[in-house]
Amino acid sequence: MSKKSTMAFLLAAAMFSQAEVQAQKKAAPTKKTATATKAQANKTQLVEKVTRKNGELVIPYEKYVLPNGLTVVVHEDHSDPIVHVDVTYHVGSAREEVGKSGFAHFFEHMMFQGSDNVADEEHFKIVSESGGTLNGTTNRDRTNYFETVPSNQLETALWLEADRMGFLLDAVTQQKFEVQRETVKNERGQRYDNAPYGLVYEKVSAALYPYGHPYSWTTIGYIEDLNRVDVNDLKNFFLRWYGPNNATLTVGGDVTPEQVVKLAEKYFGSIPRGPEVKDMKLPAPVLTQDRYISYEDNIRFPMVQMTLPTVPAYHPDEAALDVLSRIIGGGRTSIIYQNLVKTQKANQAGSYHSTSELAGEFTLMARTFPNQTLAEMEKELRNALAEFEKKGVTDEDLERFKASAEASFINRMSSVSGKTSTLAAYQTFTGNPNYLSKELKAIQAVTKDDVKRVYNQYIKGKKAVVLSVVPKGKPEMVAAKDNYTVDKSGYKAPTDQYAGLKYVKAQDNFDRSKKPAAGPNPTITVPPFWKQNLANGIKVIGTKNDEVPTVTMLFTLQGGHKLEAHDPSKAGLASLTAAMLNEDSEKYTSEEISAQLEKLGASVSFGSGSESMTVSVQSPVKNLDATLALLEERMFKPKFSQDDFDRLKKQRIEAIANQSTQPTVVANNVYSKMLYGEGHIQAIPDIGTVKTVENISLDDVKKFYQNYFSPSVTNLVIVGDVEQQQIMPKLAFLNKWAPKPVNMPAVAKIKGIDKTKIFIVDKEKAAQSEIRIGYMALPYDATGEYYKASLMNYVLGGAFNSRINLNLREDKGYTYGARSGFSGTEEVGPFTASAGVRSDASDLSVIEFMKEIKRFREDGITDEELAFMKSAIGQSDARRYETSFQKASFLNNMLRYNLEPDYVAKQNEILQNITKEEINALAKKYLPVDNMSIMLVGDKASIKPKLEKLGYEVVELDPDGAPIVAKVETPAAPVEADSKTKSKNNRKAKKVNGRVFN
């Protein structure tokens, strides 16, 4: 859940736009139209038009208001043949009541369950089939729904959004309600109850805000409230808050304002206004003493967090508080990092300032190493505040903040979805889509005195909520004894807002049940690119992208974790070497480099993965020379100091040990070990094990860098607002990089799976089980069997409306999301089906997973599914090359796999010509249901007895993947789903995995 509705931390620039018509101030558009004449009230009103002049940093748009109060904002951008549609309702969890928490988020789920003219679960299918993607999110203050589709699908997207705004409730059934209730409970289990530190925000919110305050609970809600509500409560929530007068429709991309307004009038214009929605204003919480609270969790690192109340979003003091949080704990140069992390007193520490519509929170946090009490850590956080008082604010502090904020905003402008969502947020919370000008002024105007003033006003000597999170069974580690419990005595229930609500449907002069026809398919072209090889072996590929004034560079050095096969006893060496390259150089400390990069609005970072090491660079074009100078320093003059190594090694060992508290990580690690087998380097996590990292010395890091950091295995991708002839001379320093041969280790043979078995890793009392099912399948091939197998899997578990997700999530409510897919590399990669499921449905989930895989293998794909797959994947090309990151990924793939320039055309040809018979043959070949491993990480005591009845051999593993005990059961065949389940799941496949509700 995003707590920061404002973008003050992100937004900054030197210039801002002058609107052709002065932007509305705080007043909402509905108030303006209320004063219009009767004739005006019956027409769509153009409120303002904002254009870009003289290179200003502004998002051009036109804003309209329909007679029913719907605000329409249109941003025209023809750079890519795509369109982003966003409908934001000004309602979040802050509009809920005590005892009915979670409604806003619950209703977000229900909005994807069909409406009068869109069949059950068809919303996802229609968008996916059009080559689009979609989602919905909820936070404290708003709920938004959005699609990115090829531009010829604009009318379809608007038809879909209008249908659920005006024609939803008759399609809401008790059965859908019950299934989505289980899905939301699964989401809570996965993201809150079953996640380390998952309840921090819930605990702090309840202690910081008075009982009954709409921020005193979280957006996900409480389980007891979810269990208590019924479908009529949910319908009333829709009637109260989902009227067009409480919504903003924002459309950006390859459109014209006239086109969008005409369609908005057609599909949204007849929807009746809803009840009036007034802005809320509540006083900031007042704490008369420090409120100490605590809870025990399944964690390794004890944590203390201090939270103080500040100001709501768009408050004049917000920007200065953002700067303050950055100075105290926002990066390597911050006080908290230097005093706690650099000195190894804390494993992780920092501070941040978050704001929402009604309130803001200033937070300081530290996670200690094991067996440390939190009282001393709280003292250290308070000492950091005292140190700020002494040191104050420097000109450089302000310069760094403003430059990095400007760069963050520019990066956000790189996609049509980023620009559209920015306009939508400003309109929703200020009534002015062009509020950017005020944000920019506020950030650029912050002074040293402002930062000192807000510290004195909101932080110095103020009381805080102090939360301790300690490992289970260690209550003595808390910072201080709990002294606060929620006081309900002063609570007074609000006036009933739901009495007398009626559902009034729109009256149309057209047949809304007919899905709009798509316009002509947009022309899709692969970005033009250039290539150049350097004498030392570096392969360079690049393309010009002038939509934003930035340059993105990605170096990829073949090897990474794979090279550790030369000495597996030191696995994790590549990752640790990359971490060391992010530290001091011969000339600068890491803090000095970070400070310089922040002032440039740039970044240079090193990383390592299973197949390669990477160097990522991003810079504004105007600061590219200075950024490249820092890149050269970091790449070729690392200091490799003993102090940095000791600190990073300690942090790495602790991080590895901490993985035992994270079921998802345990599942992934054990699953990899099962698939690759003993002796294969990929059976060991990229970051190593405690034992292997303990074996690594600083000399090992130096030797790894000397032996394997070579241009002979390096690819470089460049995407940005520069031409080849401009950028290559600036990279002349790379020619001095001396090549050396890199000996890639022989690939260890992977043993096949003789028969399907179930493996269990115990996670005592876990509310959910993590499931992984699969086998080692195929190496990557852009136009061969791998690509074709991926097409085959699309409707099984790779699409929004996959069979697997339809079954486990939408039909059964066992999970928040389930999926399957192939993930090959140059050598080989697995087929994996996975989900986090309710613990009590672990055995049933295994049954349904295997049933769907087996049914697809035996019966194959339907004609309808084949047509859907071809349409969805074929039209998605419109979204493939929009951003610099997307272009860089595409070009990097070409170099990595030595692909021909026409490989995309060949893929499209394969896609369009592949037959039902080919798909079915691929399913039989690459879905070996009798030769897969089924692994679960969950509460053994509750799940094992049921799993033993499924007819598979059951083997217990420890968290490192080593067998504990093996037991063979004798049933003749795996249990099949009952007849009722079978008939239910033989319906057409319709819906989605991958919807992430925040």
Coordinates of N, CA, C and O in Angstrom, one line a residue, residues 110-237:
M110 N -14.0 -6.8 -6.1 CA -15.3 -7.1 -6.7 C -15.4 -6.4 -8.1 O -16.2 -6.8 -8.9
M111 N -14.7 -5.3 -8.3 CA -14.9 -4.6 -9.5 C -14.3 -5.4 -10.7 O -14.5 -4.9 -11.9
F112 N -13.6 -6.5 -10.5 CA -13.1 -7.3 -11.6 C -13.9 -8.5 -11.8 O -13.5 -9.5 -12.5
Q113 N -15.1 -8.6 -11.2 CA -15.9 -9.8 -11.2 C -17.1 -9.8 -12.2 O -18.0 -10.6 -12.0
G114 N -17.1 -8.8 -13.1 CA -18.2 -8.8 -14.1 C -19.2 -7.7 -13.8 O -19.4 -7.3 -12.6
S115 N -19.9 -7.3 -14.8 CA -21.0 -6.3 -14.7 C -22.1 -6.7 -15.6 O -22.0 -7.7 -16.3
D116 N -23.1 -5.8 -15.8 CA -24.2 -6.2 -16.6 C -23.9 -6.7 -18.0 O -24.4 -7.7 -18.5
N117 N -23.0 -6.0 -18.7 CA -22.7 -6.3 -20.1 C -21.3 -6.9 -20.3 O -20.9 -7.1 -21.4
V118 N -20.6 -7.2 -19.2 CA -19.3 -7.9 -19.2 C -19.4 -9.1 -18.4 O -19.6 -9.0 -17.1
A119 N -19.3 -10.3 -18.9 CA -19.5 -11.5 -18.2 C -18.5 -11.7 -17.1 O -17.5 -11.1 -17.0
D120 N -18.9 -12.6 -16.2 CA -18.1 -13.0 -15.1 C -16.6 -13.2 -15.5 O -16.3 -14.1 -16.3
E121 N -15.7 -12.4 -15.0 CA -14.3 -12.5 -15.2 C -13.8 -12.2 -16.6 O -12.7 -12.4 -17.0
E122 N -14.7 -11.6 -17.4 CA -14.4 -11.3 -18.8 C -13.5 -10.0 -18.9 O -12.9 -9.8 -19.9
H123 N -13.5 -9.1 -17.9 CA -12.8 -7.9 -18.0 C -11.3 -8.2 -18.3 O -10.7 -7.6 -19.2
F124 N -10.8 -9.1 -17.5 CA -9.4 -9.5 -17.7 C -9.1 -10.1 -19.1 O -8.2 -9.8 -19.8
K125 N -10.0 -11.0 -19.5 CA -9.9 -11.7 -20.7 C -9.9 -10.7 -21.9 O -9.0 -10.7 -22.8
I126 N -10.8 -9.7 -21.9 CA -10.9 -8.8 -23.0 C -9.7 -7.9 -23.1 O -9.1 -7.7 -24.2
V127 N -9.2 -7.4 -21.9 CA -8.0 -6.6 -22.0 C -6.8 -7.4 -22.4 O -6.0 -6.9 -23.2
S128 N -6.6 -8.6 -21.9 CA -5.5 -9.4 -22.2 C -5.5 -9.8 -23.7 O -4.5 -9.7 -24.4
E129 N -6.7 -10.1 -24.2 CA -6.9 -10.5 -25.6 C -6.5 -9.3 -26.5 O -6.1 -9.5 -27.7
S130 N -6.7 -8.1 -26.1 CA -6.4 -7.0 -26.9 C -4.9 -6.6 -26.8 O -4.5 -5.6 -27.4
G131 N -4.1 -7.4 -26.1 CA -2.7 -7.1 -26.0 C -2.4 -6.2 -24.9 O -1.3 -5.6 -24.8
G132 N -3.3 -5.9 -24.0 CA -3.1 -5.0 -22.9 C -2.8 -5.6 -21.6 O -2.7 -6.8 -21.4
T133 N -2.6 -4.7 -20.6 CA -2.4 -5.1 -19.2 C -3.2 -4.3 -18.3 O -3.6 -3.1 -18.7
L134 N -3.6 -4.7 -17.1 CA -4.5 -4.0 -16.3 C -4.2 -4.3 -14.8 O -3.5 -5.2 -14.5
N135 N -4.8 -3.5 -14.0 CA -4.5 -3.6 -12.5 C -5.5 -2.7 -11.8 O -6.3 -1.9 -12.4
G136 N -5.4 -2.8 -10.5 CA -6.2 -1.9 -9.6 C -5.5 -1.9 -8.3 O -4.9 -2.8 -7.8
T137 N -5.5 -0.7 -7.6 CA -4.8 -0.5 -6.3 C -5.7 0.3 -5.4 O -6.5 1.2 -5.9
T138 N -5.5 0.1 -4.1 CA -6.2 0.8 -3.1 C -5.2 1.3 -2.1 O -4.3 0.6 -1.7
N139 N -5.4 2.6 -1.6 CA -4.6 3.0 -0.5 C -5.6 3.7 0.5 O -6.8 3.6 0.4
R140 N -5.1 4.5 1.4 CA -5.9 5.2 2.4 C -6.9 6.1 1.8 O -8.1 6.2 2.2
D141 N -6.6 6.7 0.7 CA -7.3 7.9 0.2 C -8.0 7.7 -1.2 O -8.8 8.6 -1.5
R142 N -7.6 6.7 -1.9 CA -8.2 6.6 -3.3 C -8.1 5.1 -3.7 O -7.3 4.4 -3.2
T143 N -8.9 4.8 -4.7 CA -8.9 3.5 -5.4 C -8.8 3.8 -6.9 O -9.5 4.6 -7.4
N144 N -7.8 3.2 -7.6 CA -7.7 3.4 -9.0 C -7.7 2.1 -9.8 O -7.3 1.0 -9.3
Y145 N -8.2 2.2 -11.0 CA -8.3 1.1 -11.9 C -7.7 1.5 -13.2 O -8.0 2.6 -13.7
F146 N -6.9 0.7 -13.9 CA -6.2 1.2 -15.1 C -5.8 0.1 -16.0 O -5.7 -1.1 -15.6
E147 N -5.8 0.5 -17.3 CA -5.4 -0.4 -18.4 C -4.4 0.3 -19.3 O -4.5 1.5 -19.5
T148 N -3.4 -0.5 -19.8 CA -2.5 0.0 -20.9 C -2.8 -0.9 -22.0 O -2.6 -2.1 -21.9
V149 N -3.3 -0.3 -23.1 CA -3.7 -1.1 -24.3 C -3.2 -0.5 -25.6 O -2.8 0.7 -25.6
P150 N -3.1 -1.3 -26.7 CA -2.8 -0.7 -28.0 C -3.9 0.4 -28.2 O -5.0 0.3 -27.8
S151 N -3.5 1.5 -28.9 CA -4.3 2.6 -29.1 C -5.6 2.3 -29.8 O -6.6 3.0 -29.7
N152 N -5.7 1.2 -30.6 CA -6.9 0.9 -31.3 C -7.9 0.3 -30.4 O -9.1 0.0 -30.8
Q153 N -7.5 0.0 -29.1 CA -8.5 -0.6 -28.1 C -9.0 0.5 -27.1 O -9.6 0.1 -26.1
L154 N -8.8 1.8 -27.4 CA -9.3 2.8 -26.5 C -10.8 2.7 -26.2 O -11.2 2.7 -25.0
E155 N -11.6 2.5 -27.2 CA -13.0 2.5 -27.0 C -13.4 1.3 -26.1 O -14.3 1.4 -25.2
T156 N -12.8 0.2 -26.3 CA -13.1 -1.0 -25.5 C -12.7 -0.8 -24.1 O -13.5 -1.1 -23.2
A157 N -11.6 -0.1 -23.8 CA -11.2 0.1 -22.4 C -12.2 1.1 -21.7 O -12.6 0.9 -20.6
L158 N -12.7 2.1 -22.4 CA -13.6 3.0 -21.8 C -15.0 2.3 -21.6 O -15.7 2.6 -20.6
W159 N -15.4 1.5 -22.5 CA -16.6 0.7 -22.4 C -16.6 -0.2 -21.1 O -17.5 -0.2 -20.4
L160 N -15.4 -0.8 -20.9 CA -15.3 -1.7 -19.8 C -15.3 -0.9 -18.5 O -16.0 -1.3 -17.5
E161 N -14.6 0.2 -18.4 CA -14.6 1.0 -17.2 C -16.0 1.6 -16.9 O -16.4 1.7 -15.7
A162 N -16.7 2.1 -17.9 CA -18.0 2.7 -17.7 C -19.0 1.6 -17.3 O -19.9 1.9 -16.5
D163 N -18.9 0.4 -17.8 CA -19.8 -0.6 -17.4 C -19.8 -1.0 -16.0 O -20.8 -1.2 -15.3
R164 N -18.6 -1.0 -15.4 CA -18.5 -1.3 -14.0 C -18.8 -0.1 -13.1 O -19.1 -0.3 -11.9
M165 N -18.6 1.1 -13.7 CA -19.0 2.2 -12.9 C -20.6 2.4 -12.8 O -21.1 2.7 -11.7
G166 N -21.3 2.0 -13.9 CA -22.7 2.3 -13.9 C -23.6 1.1 -13.8 O -24.8 1.2 -13.6
F167 N -23.0 -0.1 -14.0 CA -23.8 -1.3 -14.2 C -23.3 -2.5 -13.5 O -23.3 -3.6 -14.0
L168 N -22.8 -2.3 -12.3 CA -22.1 -3.4 -11.5 C -23.0 -4.2 -10.6 O -22.9 -5.5 -10.6
L169 N -23.8 -3.6 -9.9 CA -24.4 -4.3 -8.7 C -25.3 -5.5 -9.0 O -25.3 -6.4 -8.2
D170 N -26.0 -5.5 -10.1 CA -26.8 -6.6 -10.4 C -26.0 -7.9 -10.7 O -26.5 -9.0 -10.6
A171 N -24.7 -7.7 -11.0 CA -23.8 -8.8 -11.3 C -23.1 -9.3 -10.1 O -22.4 -10.3 -10.1
V172 N -23.2 -8.6 -9.0 CA -22.6 -9.0 -7.7 C -23.4 -10.1 -7.0 O -24.6 -9.8 -6.7
T173 N -22.9 -11.2 -6.9 CA -23.6 -12.4 -6.3 C -22.9 -12.8 -5.0 O -21.8 -12.4 -4.7
Q174 N -23.7 -13.5 -4.2 CA -23.1 -14.0 -2.9 C -21.9 -14.9 -3.1 O -21.0 -14.9 -2.4
Q175 N -22.0 -15.7 -4.2 CA -20.9 -16.7 -4.5 C -19.6 -15.9 -4.8 O -18.5 -16.2 -4.3
K176 N -19.7 -14.9 -5.7 CA -18.6 -14.1 -6.0 C -18.0 -13.4 -4.7 O -16.8 -13.3 -4.5
F177 N -18.9 -12.9 -3.9 CA -18.6 -12.2 -2.7 C -17.8 -13.2 -1.8 O -16.7 -12.8 -1.3
E178 N -18.2 -14.4 -1.7 CA -17.5 -15.3 -0.8 C -16.1 -15.7 -1.3 O -15.2 -15.8 -0.5
V179 N -16.0 -15.9 -2.6 CA -14.7 -16.2 -3.2 C -13.7 -15.1 -3.0 O -12.6 -15.3 -2.6
Q180 N -14.2 -13.9 -3.3 CA -13.3 -12.7 -3.1 C -12.9 -12.5 -1.7 O -11.8 -12.0 -1.4
R181 N -13.9 -12.8 -0.8 CA -13.5 -12.6 0.6 C -12.4 -13.5 1.0 O -11.4 -13.2 1.7
E182 N -12.4 -14.8 0.5 CA -11.3 -15.7 0.7 C -10.0 -15.2 0.1 O -8.9 -15.4 0.6
T183 N -10.1 -14.6 -1.1 CA -8.9 -14.1 -1.8 C -8.3 -13.0 -1.0 O -7.1 -12.9 -0.9
V184 N -9.1 -12.1 -0.5 CA -8.6 -11.0 0.3 C -7.9 -11.5 1.6 O -6.9 -11.0 2.0
K185 N -8.5 -12.5 2.2 CA -7.9 -13.1 3.4 C -6.6 -13.8 3.1 O -5.7 -13.7 3.9
N186 N -6.5 -14.4 1.9 CA -5.3 -15.0 1.5 C -4.2 -13.9 1.3 O -3.0 -14.1 1.6
E187 N -4.7 -12.8 0.7 CA -3.7 -11.7 0.5 C -3.2 -11.2 1.8 O -2.0 -10.9 2.0
R188 N -4.1 -11.0 2.8 CA -3.7 -10.6 4.1 C -2.7 -11.6 4.7 O -1.6 -11.2 5.3
G189 N -3.0 -12.9 4.6 CA -2.0 -13.9 5.1 C -0.7 -13.8 4.4 O 0.4 -13.9 5.1
Q190 N -0.7 -13.6 3.1 CA 0.6 -13.6 2.4 C 1.4 -12.3 2.6 O 2.6 -12.4 2.8
R191 N 0.8 -11.2 2.7 CA 1.5 -9.9 2.8 C 1.6 -9.4 4.2 O 2.5 -8.5 4.4
Y192 N 0.8 -9.8 5.1 CA 0.8 -9.3 6.5 C 1.1 -10.4 7.5 O 2.2 -10.3 8.1
D193 N 0.2 -11.3 7.7 CA 0.3 -12.2 8.8 C 1.5 -13.2 8.6 O 2.1 -13.6 9.6
N194 N 1.8 -13.6 7.4 CA 2.8 -14.6 7.2 C 4.1 -14.0 6.7 O 5.0 -14.7 6.3
A195 N 4.3 -12.7 6.8 CA 5.5 -12.0 6.3 C 6.2 -11.4 7.5 O 5.6 -10.8 8.4
P196 N 7.5 -11.5 7.5 CA 8.3 -10.9 8.6 C 8.0 -9.4 8.7 O 8.0 -8.7 7.6
Y197 N 7.8 -8.9 9.8 CA 7.5 -7.4 10.1 C 6.2 -7.0 9.4 O 5.9 -5.8 9.2
G198 N 5.4 -8.0 9.0 CA 4.2 -7.7 8.2 C 3.1 -6.9 8.9 O 2.3 -6.2 8.3
L199 N 3.2 -6.9 10.3 CA 2.1 -6.2 11.1 C 2.6 -4.9 11.6 O 1.9 -4.2 12.4
V200 N 3.8 -4.4 11.2 CA 4.4 -3.2 11.8 C 3.4 -2.0 11.5 O 3.1 -1.2 12.4
Y201 N 3.0 -1.8 10.3 CA 2.2 -0.7 10.0 C 0.9 -0.7 10.7 O 0.4 0.3 11.1
E202 N 0.3 -1.9 10.8 CA -1.0 -2.0 11.5 C -0.9 -1.7 12.9 O -1.7 -0.9 13.5
K203 N 0.2 -2.1 13.6 CA 0.4 -1.8 15.0 C 0.6 -0.4 15.2 O 0.1 0.2 16.2
V204 N 1.5 0.2 14.4 CA 1.8 1.7 14.6 C 0.6 2.5 14.3 O 0.3 3.5 15.1
S205 N -0.2 2.2 13.3 CA -1.4 3.0 13.0 C -2.4 3.0 14.1 O -3.0 4.1 14.5
A206 N -2.6 1.9 14.7 CA -3.5 1.7 15.8 C -3.1 2.5 17.0 O -3.9 3.0 17.8
A207 N -1.8 2.7 17.2 CA -1.3 3.4 18.4 C -1.1 4.9 18.1 O -1.2 5.7 19.0
L208 N -0.9 5.3 16.9 CA -0.6 6.7 16.6 C -1.9 7.5 16.5 O -1.9 8.6 17.0
Y209 N -2.9 6.9 15.9 CA -4.2 7.7 15.7 C -5.2 7.3 16.7 O -5.3 6.2 17.2
P210 N -6.1 8.2 17.0 CA -7.2 7.9 18.0 C -8.1 6.8 17.5 O -8.2 6.6 16.3
Y211 N -8.7 6.1 18.4 CA -9.6 5.0 18.0 C -10.7 5.6 17.2 O -11.3 6.6 17.5
G212 N -11.0 5.0 16.0 CA -12.0 5.5 15.1 C -11.5 6.4 14.0 O -12.2 6.6 13.1
H213 N -10.3 6.9 14.2 CA -9.6 7.7 13.1 C -9.5 6.8 11.9 O -9.0 5.6 12.0
P214 N -9.8 7.3 10.7 CA -9.8 6.4 9.5 C -8.4 5.9 9.1 O -8.2 5.0 8.3
Y215 N -7.3 6.5 9.7 CA -6.0 5.9 9.5 C -5.5 5.0 10.6 O -4.4 4.5 10.6
S216 N -6.4 4.7 11.6 CA -6.0 3.8 12.7 C -6.1 2.3 12.3 O -5.7 1.5 13.1
W217 N -6.5 2.0 11.1 CA -6.5 0.7 10.6 C -5.8 0.7 9.2 O -5.7 1.8 8.6
T218 N -5.4 -0.4 8.7 CA -4.8 -0.5 7.4 C -5.8 -0.8 6.3 O -6.9 -1.3 6.5
T219 N -5.4 -0.6 5.1 CA -6.2 -0.8 3.9 C -6.7 -2.2 3.8 O -7.8 -2.5 3.4
I220 N -5.9 -3.2 4.1 CA -6.3 -4.6 4.0 C -7.4 -4.9 5.0 O -8.2 -5.8 4.7
G221 N -7.5 -4.2 6.1 CA -8.6 -4.5 7.0 C -8.3 -5.6 8.0 O -7.2 -6.3 7.9
Y222 N -9.2 -5.8 9.0 CA -9.0 -6.9 9.9 C -9.8 -8.1 9.5 O -10.9 -8.0 8.9
I223 N -9.3 -9.3 9.8 CA -10.0 -10.6 9.5 C -11.4 -10.6 10.0 O -12.3 -11.0 9.4
E224 N -11.5 -10.2 11.3 CA -12.8 -10.3 11.9 C -13.8 -9.4 11.2 O -15.0 -9.7 11.2
D225 N -13.4 -8.2 10.7 CA -14.3 -7.4 9.9 C -14.6 -8.0 8.6 O -15.8 -7.9 8.2
L226 N -13.7 -8.6 8.0 CA -14.0 -9.3 6.7 C -14.9 -10.4 6.9 O -15.8 -10.7 6.0
N227 N -14.8 -11.1 8.0 CA -15.8 -12.2 8.3 C -17.2 -11.7 8.6 O -18.1 -12.4 8.4
R228 N -17.2 -10.5 9.1 CA -18.5 -10.0 9.7 C -19.4 -9.4 8.6 O -20.6 -9.5 8.6
V229 N -18.8 -8.8 7.5 CA -19.6 -8.1 6.5 C -20.4 -9.0 5.6 O -20.1 -10.2 5.5
D230 N -21.5 -8.5 5.0 CA -22.2 -9.3 4.0 C -22.3 -8.5 2.7 O -21.8 -7.4 2.6
V231 N -22.8 -9.1 1.7 CA -22.8 -8.6 0.3 C -23.6 -7.3 0.3 O -23.2 -6.4 -0.5
N232 N -24.6 -7.1 1.1 CA -25.3 -5.8 1.1 C -24.5 -4.7 1.6 O -24.7 -3.5 1.1
D233 N -23.6 -4.9 2.6 CA -22.7 -3.9 3.1 C -21.8 -3.4 1.9 O -21.6 -2.2 1.7
L234 N -21.4 -4.3 1.1 CA -20.5 -4.0 0.0 C -21.2 -3.2 -1.0 O -20.7 -2.3 -1.6
K235 N -22.5 -3.6 -1.3 CA -23.2 -2.8 -2.3 C -23.5 -1.4 -1.9 O -23.4 -0.5 -2.7
N236 N -23.7 -1.2 -0.6 CA -23.9 0.2 -0.1 C -22.7 1.0 -0.2 O -22.7 2.2 -0.5
F237 N -21.5 0.3 -0.1 CA -20.3 1.1 -0.2 C -20.1 1.6 -1.6 O -19.7 2.7 -1.9

